[in-house]
Short mmCIF file of C-alpha atoms and ligand atoms in Angstrom, two decimals:
data_model
loop_
_atom_site.label_atom_id
_atom_site.label_comp_id
_atom_site.label_asym_id
_atom_site.label_seq_id
_atom_site.Cartn_x
_atom_site.Cartn_y
_atom_site.Cartn_z
CA UNK A 1210 66.15 -109.53 23.40
CA UNK A 1211 67.14 -112.44 25.65
CA UNK A 1212 66.71 -115.85 24.05
CA UNK A 1213 64.20 -118.05 25.84
CA UNK A 1214 65.58 -121.44 26.89
CA UNK A 1215 63.03 -122.98 29.26
CA UNK A 1216 59.28 -122.35 29.26
CA UNK A 1217 57.28 -123.18 32.37
CA UNK A 1218 53.71 -124.17 31.54
CA UNK A 1219 50.87 -124.46 34.04
CA UNK A 1220 47.10 -124.59 34.42
CA UNK A 1221 45.33 -122.69 37.15
CA UNK A 1222 41.80 -121.96 38.42
CA UNK A 1223 38.83 -124.04 37.26
CA UNK A 1224 39.83 -126.73 34.79
CA UNK A 1225 38.33 -126.78 31.30
CA UNK A 1226 38.25 -129.31 28.46
CA UNK A 1227 41.01 -128.41 26.01
CA UNK A 1228 43.60 -127.54 28.64
CA UNK A 1229 45.50 -130.77 27.91
CA UNK A 1230 45.45 -130.03 24.20
CA UNK A 1231 46.93 -126.59 24.94
CA UNK A 1232 49.68 -128.06 27.16
CA UNK A 1233 50.50 -130.52 24.38
CA UNK A 1234 50.76 -127.73 21.82
CA UNK A 1235 53.03 -125.64 24.05
CA UNK A 1236 55.31 -128.61 24.74
CA UNK A 1237 55.55 -129.76 21.13
CA UNK A 1238 56.03 -126.29 19.65
CA UNK A 1239 58.70 -125.37 22.18
CA UNK A 1240 60.62 -128.63 21.77
CA UNK A 1241 60.45 -128.27 17.99
CA UNK A 1242 62.08 -124.86 18.49
CA UNK A 1243 64.78 -126.36 20.77
CA UNK A 1244 63.34 -124.78 23.90
CA UNK A 1245 63.03 -126.88 27.05
CA UNK A 1246 59.64 -127.16 28.76
CA UNK A 1247 58.97 -127.51 32.47
CA UNK A 1248 55.54 -128.57 33.61
CA UNK A 1249 54.44 -126.82 36.79
CA UNK A 1250 51.91 -128.81 38.81
CA UNK A 1251 48.87 -127.17 40.48
CA UNK A 1252 49.41 -123.71 39.01
CA UNK A 1253 50.84 -121.03 41.27
CA UNK A 1254 50.85 -123.43 44.22
CA UNK A 1255 53.27 -125.68 42.33
CA UNK A 1256 55.59 -122.73 41.75
CA UNK A 1257 55.65 -122.03 45.47
CA UNK A 1258 56.25 -125.72 46.27
CA UNK A 1259 58.74 -126.23 43.41
CA UNK A 1260 56.55 -129.03 42.05
CA UNK A 1261 58.11 -129.26 38.60
CA UNK A 1262 58.52 -131.90 35.91
CA UNK A 1263 60.76 -131.76 32.87
CA UNK A 1264 58.61 -132.46 29.81
CA UNK A 1265 59.38 -134.03 26.46
CA UNK A 1266 57.27 -134.84 23.40
CA UNK A 1267 56.19 -138.12 24.96
CA UNK A 1268 55.00 -136.47 28.19
CA UNK A 1269 52.05 -135.20 26.18
CA UNK A 1270 51.27 -138.31 24.13
CA UNK A 1271 47.60 -139.28 24.02
CA UNK A 1272 46.32 -136.39 26.11
CA UNK A 1273 44.64 -134.30 23.40
CA UNK A 1274 41.39 -136.23 23.82
CA UNK A 1275 41.17 -135.97 27.61
CA UNK A 1276 39.33 -133.43 29.73
CA UNK A 1277 40.84 -132.07 32.96
CA UNK A 1278 44.51 -131.17 33.08
CA UNK A 1279 47.50 -133.51 33.46
CA UNK A 1280 49.30 -130.68 35.28
CA UNK A 1281 46.47 -130.42 37.84
CA UNK A 1282 44.98 -127.14 38.94
CA UNK A 1283 44.50 -125.15 42.13
CA UNK A 1284 43.42 -121.78 43.44
CA UNK A 1285 46.37 -120.44 45.45
CA UNK A 1286 45.92 -117.84 48.19
CA UNK A 1287 49.64 -117.70 49.08
CA UNK A 1288 50.47 -116.38 45.61
CA UNK A 1289 48.44 -113.29 46.44
CA UNK A 1290 51.12 -112.33 48.98
CA UNK A 1291 54.46 -110.75 48.07
CA UNK A 1292 56.30 -113.48 50.06
CA UNK A 1293 54.48 -116.21 48.15
CA UNK A 1294 55.37 -114.71 44.80
CA UNK A 1295 59.01 -114.27 45.87
CA UNK A 1296 59.18 -117.96 46.82
CA UNK A 1297 57.64 -118.86 43.46
CA UNK A 1298 60.16 -116.72 41.60
CA UNK A 1299 63.15 -118.13 43.50
CA UNK A 1300 62.00 -121.67 42.65
CA UNK A 1301 61.43 -121.09 38.95
CA UNK A 1302 64.74 -119.24 38.68
CA UNK A 1303 66.59 -122.07 40.40
CA UNK A 1304 65.02 -124.47 37.91
CA UNK A 1305 66.14 -122.35 34.95
CA UNK A 1306 62.63 -121.36 33.81
CA UNK A 1307 62.88 -118.07 31.94
CA UNK A 1308 59.35 -117.66 30.50
CA UNK A 1309 55.84 -118.81 31.39
CA UNK A 1310 52.67 -119.92 29.64
CA UNK A 1311 49.67 -119.64 31.96
CA UNK A 1312 46.45 -121.43 31.03
CA UNK A 1313 43.33 -120.38 32.95
CA UNK A 1314 40.80 -117.68 33.61
CA UNK A 1315 40.57 -114.21 35.09
CA UNK A 1316 42.41 -115.01 38.36
CA UNK A 1317 45.18 -116.77 36.46
CA UNK A 1318 45.64 -113.77 34.18
CA UNK A 1319 45.72 -111.35 37.14
CA UNK A 1320 48.43 -113.40 38.86
CA UNK A 1321 50.44 -113.72 35.65
CA UNK A 1322 50.30 -109.98 34.99
CA UNK A 1323 51.46 -109.08 38.49
CA UNK A 1324 54.20 -111.73 38.61
CA UNK A 1325 55.54 -110.74 35.22
CA UNK A 1326 55.69 -107.07 36.20
CA UNK A 1327 57.32 -107.74 39.58
CA UNK A 1328 60.03 -110.09 38.34
CA UNK A 1329 60.27 -109.13 34.69
CA UNK A 1330 59.60 -112.63 33.52
CA UNK A 1331 57.98 -112.99 30.07
CA UNK A 1332 54.52 -114.52 30.22
CA UNK A 1333 51.82 -115.40 27.71
CA UNK A 1334 48.32 -116.45 28.74
CA UNK A 1335 45.87 -118.86 27.16
CA UNK A 1336 42.18 -118.37 28.04
CA UNK A 1337 40.87 -121.62 29.51
CA UNK A 1338 37.47 -121.56 31.22
CA UNK A 1339 34.10 -122.97 30.33
CA UNK A 1340 32.51 -119.63 31.29
CA UNK A 1341 33.72 -117.77 28.16
CA UNK A 1342 33.97 -114.63 30.26
CA UNK A 1343 37.37 -113.28 29.18
CA UNK A 1344 38.08 -110.29 26.99
CA UNK A 1345 40.50 -110.91 24.12
CA UNK A 1346 39.00 -114.10 22.70
CA UNK A 1347 35.60 -114.74 21.14
CA UNK A 1348 35.81 -118.23 22.63
CA UNK A 1349 37.67 -119.57 25.66
CA UNK A 1350 38.89 -123.17 25.84
CA UNK A 1351 36.24 -125.53 27.13
CA UNK A 1352 33.25 -123.35 26.34
CA UNK A 1353 32.25 -125.26 23.22
CA UNK A 1354 32.60 -128.64 24.95
CA UNK A 1355 30.59 -127.44 27.95
CA UNK A 1356 27.83 -126.20 25.65
CA UNK A 1357 27.65 -129.60 23.99
CA UNK A 1358 27.52 -131.31 27.39
CA UNK A 1359 24.70 -129.05 28.54
CA UNK A 1360 22.70 -129.49 25.36
CA UNK A 1361 22.99 -133.25 25.69
CA UNK A 1362 21.68 -132.98 29.25
CA UNK A 1363 18.81 -130.71 28.19
CA UNK A 1364 17.79 -133.19 25.48
CA UNK A 1365 17.64 -135.96 28.06
CA UNK A 1366 15.71 -133.84 30.51
CA UNK A 1367 13.29 -132.93 27.72
CA UNK A 1368 12.48 -136.63 27.18
CA UNK A 1369 11.38 -137.16 30.75
CA UNK A 1370 9.82 -133.69 31.09
CA UNK A 1371 7.58 -134.31 28.06
CA UNK A 1372 6.58 -137.75 29.30
CA UNK A 1373 5.32 -136.29 32.58
CA UNK A 1374 4.28 -132.83 31.37
CA UNK A 1375 6.70 -131.25 33.80
CA UNK A 1376 8.49 -127.94 34.16
CA UNK A 1377 12.25 -128.24 34.74
CA UNK A 1378 14.53 -125.58 36.12
CA UNK A 1379 18.00 -126.50 34.92
CA UNK A 1380 20.92 -124.68 36.53
CA UNK A 1381 24.11 -124.36 34.48
CA UNK A 1382 27.53 -122.97 35.41
CA UNK A 1383 28.43 -119.32 35.11
CA UNK A 1384 29.08 -117.42 38.33
CA UNK A 1385 29.26 -114.12 36.47
CA UNK A 1386 28.52 -115.24 32.95
CA UNK A 1387 25.37 -116.22 31.11
CA UNK A 1388 27.20 -117.44 27.99
CA UNK A 1389 26.55 -121.15 28.57
CA UNK A 1390 22.96 -120.47 29.64
CA UNK A 1391 22.20 -118.45 26.52
CA UNK A 1392 23.97 -120.64 24.03
CA UNK A 1393 22.81 -123.99 25.41
CA UNK A 1394 19.37 -122.53 26.08
CA UNK A 1395 18.97 -121.62 22.43
CA UNK A 1396 20.51 -124.91 21.27
CA UNK A 1397 18.31 -126.90 23.64
CA UNK A 1398 15.12 -125.02 22.78
CA UNK A 1399 14.55 -123.67 26.30
CA UNK A 1400 11.28 -121.88 27.08
CA UNK A 1401 13.12 -119.28 29.18
CA UNK A 1402 16.72 -118.37 30.02
CA UNK A 1403 17.93 -116.44 33.08
CA UNK A 1404 21.40 -114.90 33.05
CA UNK A 1405 23.40 -112.73 35.49
CA UNK A 1406 23.96 -109.99 32.90
CA UNK A 1407 20.27 -109.52 32.16
CA UNK A 1408 18.14 -108.15 34.96
CA UNK A 1409 14.92 -109.71 33.70
CA UNK A 1410 13.30 -110.37 37.09
CA UNK A 1411 10.71 -113.08 37.59
CA UNK A 1412 7.74 -111.21 36.09
CA UNK A 1413 9.05 -111.82 32.60
CA UNK A 1414 9.53 -115.47 33.48
CA UNK A 1415 5.94 -115.68 34.74
CA UNK A 1416 4.78 -114.29 31.39
CA UNK A 1417 6.92 -116.75 29.45
CA UNK A 1418 5.60 -119.70 31.45
CA UNK A 1419 1.99 -118.50 31.13
CA UNK A 1420 2.45 -118.20 27.38
CA UNK A 1421 3.99 -121.68 27.12
CA UNK A 1422 1.08 -123.06 29.14
CA UNK A 1423 -1.47 -121.34 26.92
CA UNK A 1424 0.20 -123.06 23.94
CA UNK A 1425 -0.33 -126.37 25.71
CA UNK A 1426 3.34 -127.30 25.62
CA UNK A 1427 4.00 -130.80 26.89
CA UNK A 1428 7.10 -129.65 28.79
CA UNK A 1429 8.90 -126.49 29.74
CA UNK A 1430 12.59 -126.04 30.38
CA UNK A 1431 13.99 -122.95 32.04
CA UNK A 1432 17.77 -122.56 31.96
CA UNK A 1433 19.27 -120.61 34.83
CA UNK A 1434 22.91 -119.55 35.05
CA UNK A 1435 24.18 -120.13 38.59
CA UNK A 1436 24.98 -116.44 39.01
CA UNK A 1437 21.52 -115.26 38.02
CA UNK A 1438 20.22 -112.42 40.16
CA UNK A 1439 17.13 -114.36 41.24
CA UNK A 1440 19.23 -116.73 43.34
CA UNK A 1441 19.68 -119.99 41.48
CA UNK A 1442 17.36 -122.73 40.24
CA UNK A 1443 15.92 -123.85 43.59
CA UNK A 1444 14.98 -120.32 44.52
CA UNK A 1445 13.42 -119.53 41.16
CA UNK A 1446 11.50 -122.83 41.26
CA UNK A 1447 10.16 -121.89 44.70
CA UNK A 1448 9.01 -118.47 43.53
CA UNK A 1449 7.33 -119.96 40.45
CA UNK A 1450 5.63 -122.68 42.51
CA UNK A 1451 4.07 -120.01 44.72
CA UNK A 1452 2.41 -118.46 41.68
CA UNK A 1453 1.79 -121.57 39.55
CA UNK A 1454 0.88 -124.10 42.19
CA UNK A 1455 -0.66 -126.49 39.65
CA UNK A 1456 2.62 -126.99 37.77
CA UNK A 1457 4.66 -130.15 38.33
CA UNK A 1458 8.07 -128.58 38.92
CA UNK A 1459 11.50 -130.24 39.12
CA UNK A 1460 14.98 -128.82 39.56
CA UNK A 1461 18.18 -130.17 38.03
CA UNK A 1462 21.60 -128.69 38.88
CA UNK A 1463 24.09 -129.82 36.27
CA UNK A 1464 27.14 -128.78 38.34
CA UNK A 1465 30.68 -129.90 37.73
CA UNK A 1466 29.90 -132.49 35.08
CA UNK A 1467 29.93 -129.45 32.78
CA UNK A 1468 33.65 -129.04 33.39
CA UNK A 1469 34.64 -132.56 32.39
CA UNK A 1470 34.60 -134.73 29.31
CA UNK A 1471 36.54 -135.17 26.13
CA UNK A 1472 37.08 -131.80 24.41
CA UNK A 1473 35.15 -131.14 21.23
CA UNK A 1474 36.93 -130.94 17.90
CA UNK A 1475 36.57 -127.14 18.08
CA UNK A 1476 38.24 -126.94 21.51
CA UNK A 1477 41.08 -129.28 20.53
CA UNK A 1478 41.97 -127.30 17.43
CA UNK A 1479 41.57 -123.95 19.19
CA UNK A 1480 43.80 -125.13 22.05
CA UNK A 1481 46.43 -126.33 19.62
CA UNK A 1482 46.43 -123.03 17.74
CA UNK A 1483 46.60 -121.07 20.99
CA UNK A 1484 49.45 -123.15 22.46
CA UNK A 1485 51.44 -122.78 19.26
CA UNK A 1486 50.83 -119.03 19.16
CA UNK A 1487 51.80 -118.54 22.82
CA UNK A 1488 55.24 -120.08 22.27
CA UNK A 1489 55.81 -118.21 19.01
CA UNK A 1490 54.91 -114.89 20.67
CA UNK A 1491 57.31 -115.52 23.57
CA UNK A 1492 60.06 -116.29 21.06
CA UNK A 1493 59.27 -113.04 19.25
CA UNK A 1494 59.69 -111.08 22.48
CA UNK A 1495 56.01 -110.52 23.26
CA UNK A 1496 54.99 -110.71 26.90
CA UNK A 1497 52.15 -109.88 29.33
CA UNK A 1498 49.53 -110.71 26.74
CA UNK A 1499 46.82 -113.26 26.11
CA UNK A 1500 46.30 -115.17 22.92
CA UNK A 1501 42.75 -115.38 21.64
CA UNK A 1502 40.48 -116.11 18.72
CA UNK A 1503 38.95 -113.09 16.98
CA UNK A 1504 36.86 -114.08 14.00
CA UNK A 1505 39.01 -116.77 12.45
CA UNK A 1506 42.39 -115.36 13.47
CA UNK A 1507 44.51 -116.09 16.53
CA UNK A 1508 45.61 -112.72 17.88
CA UNK A 1509 47.14 -111.32 21.06
CA UNK A 1510 45.78 -108.71 23.48
CA UNK A 1511 47.84 -107.03 26.23
CA UNK A 1512 46.91 -108.44 29.65
CA UNK A 1513 46.30 -104.97 31.01
CA UNK A 1514 43.63 -104.43 28.36
CA UNK A 1515 42.15 -107.91 28.71
CA UNK A 1516 41.85 -107.49 32.46
CA UNK A 1517 40.36 -104.01 32.42
CA UNK A 1518 37.69 -104.59 29.77
CA UNK A 1519 34.68 -106.12 31.48
CA UNK A 1520 32.51 -106.10 28.40
CA UNK A 1521 29.06 -107.55 28.00
CA UNK A 1522 29.95 -110.77 26.25
CA UNK A 1523 26.51 -112.11 25.50
CA UNK A 1524 25.65 -112.12 21.83
CA UNK A 1525 22.94 -109.43 21.55
CA UNK A 1526 21.55 -110.93 18.39
CA UNK A 1527 21.33 -114.37 19.99
CA UNK A 1528 19.54 -112.81 22.96
CA UNK A 1529 16.95 -111.33 20.63
CA UNK A 1530 16.61 -114.60 18.73
CA UNK A 1531 16.10 -116.52 22.00
CA UNK A 1532 13.20 -114.23 22.80
CA UNK A 1533 11.53 -115.07 19.51
CA UNK A 1534 12.18 -118.80 19.53
CA UNK A 1535 10.41 -119.30 22.85
CA UNK A 1536 7.25 -117.43 21.85
O1 F6P B 2041 35.23 -122.67 35.74
C1 F6P B 2041 34.38 -121.61 36.09
C2 F6P B 2041 33.34 -122.10 37.01
O2 F6P B 2041 32.84 -123.22 36.39
C3 F6P B 2041 32.20 -121.19 37.41
O3 F6P B 2041 31.17 -121.10 36.50
C4 F6P B 2041 31.79 -121.78 38.73
O4 F6P B 2041 31.13 -120.89 39.54
C5 F6P B 2041 33.11 -122.15 39.31
O5 F6P B 2041 33.93 -122.48 38.22
C6 F6P B 2041 33.09 -123.23 40.31
O6 F6P B 2041 34.39 -123.74 40.46
P1 F6P B 2041 34.96 -124.48 41.74
O7 F6P B 2041 33.91 -125.39 42.21
O8 F6P B 2041 36.16 -125.17 41.24
O9 F6P B 2041 35.28 -123.41 42.72
#
């Protein structure tokens, strides 16, 4: 087994709170183990542009509490081409980088898997996305913080909704995932929750709203994941208005504020454990795998498995509970 001397760390795809804490853990663990660390700016784009920075313990001082990513992020089309990846490899080789830690989501993992196979460079991934839509970890970095952000927003919306006896359609992030919608919907006491994975249609929503009305609720909040099959909050609000013309309906799209903010205690500790584990696994000769939390343990899963398993990640029990709490 070749000894690793210089780990390149980068963040890619949508940013998520906790990414900085993960970078910090990678840097400090590696330096403790006498391994150099190179920060790669803007993910795969930075590899292609040779946008590198040599990191030391102080490069990551006072970042654990900040959202976003000090290494910046990007979605890089050029890396999808063989020429782009060759350029990236030539640059990291010239800089002496002999292993990688990739922090990001599905697209980041796909790129890391391909790159590692093509150029035989060891790589470990850390799941960082607020969507919580990756196999191999019960929780992805940023998911807990995003849930807290959304719940805080729902509480505020509830204040004004109750004061005016209004119905609010609140759209949350999740292009393919209803995890935030379900979790924050339950935590925020939503009257109905629409998610991409559940083909509930609007009839069920009509029933839920009619029931809430019959109970003389002073407000109603419907949480809609952006990827819901009924076409987003504005569309659902329009359909509902056609049937319930008497309702005072408002729409609120929470958008990118869900991606920012100081990471929660849970995300900071999880990120630190994951960053530590990623370096340790590279040192032990593991590669092409993701670290993740299963139960209370930090484990690894081969990337090939993580990428091929598109499992239903919504908590079935929580789904059932949500359907009782809103009755
Ligand atoms: O980070 C994941 C995610 O938040 C999705 O839920 C959302 O659709 C997407 O990112 C939007 O990201 P961007 O605006 O950066 O393309």
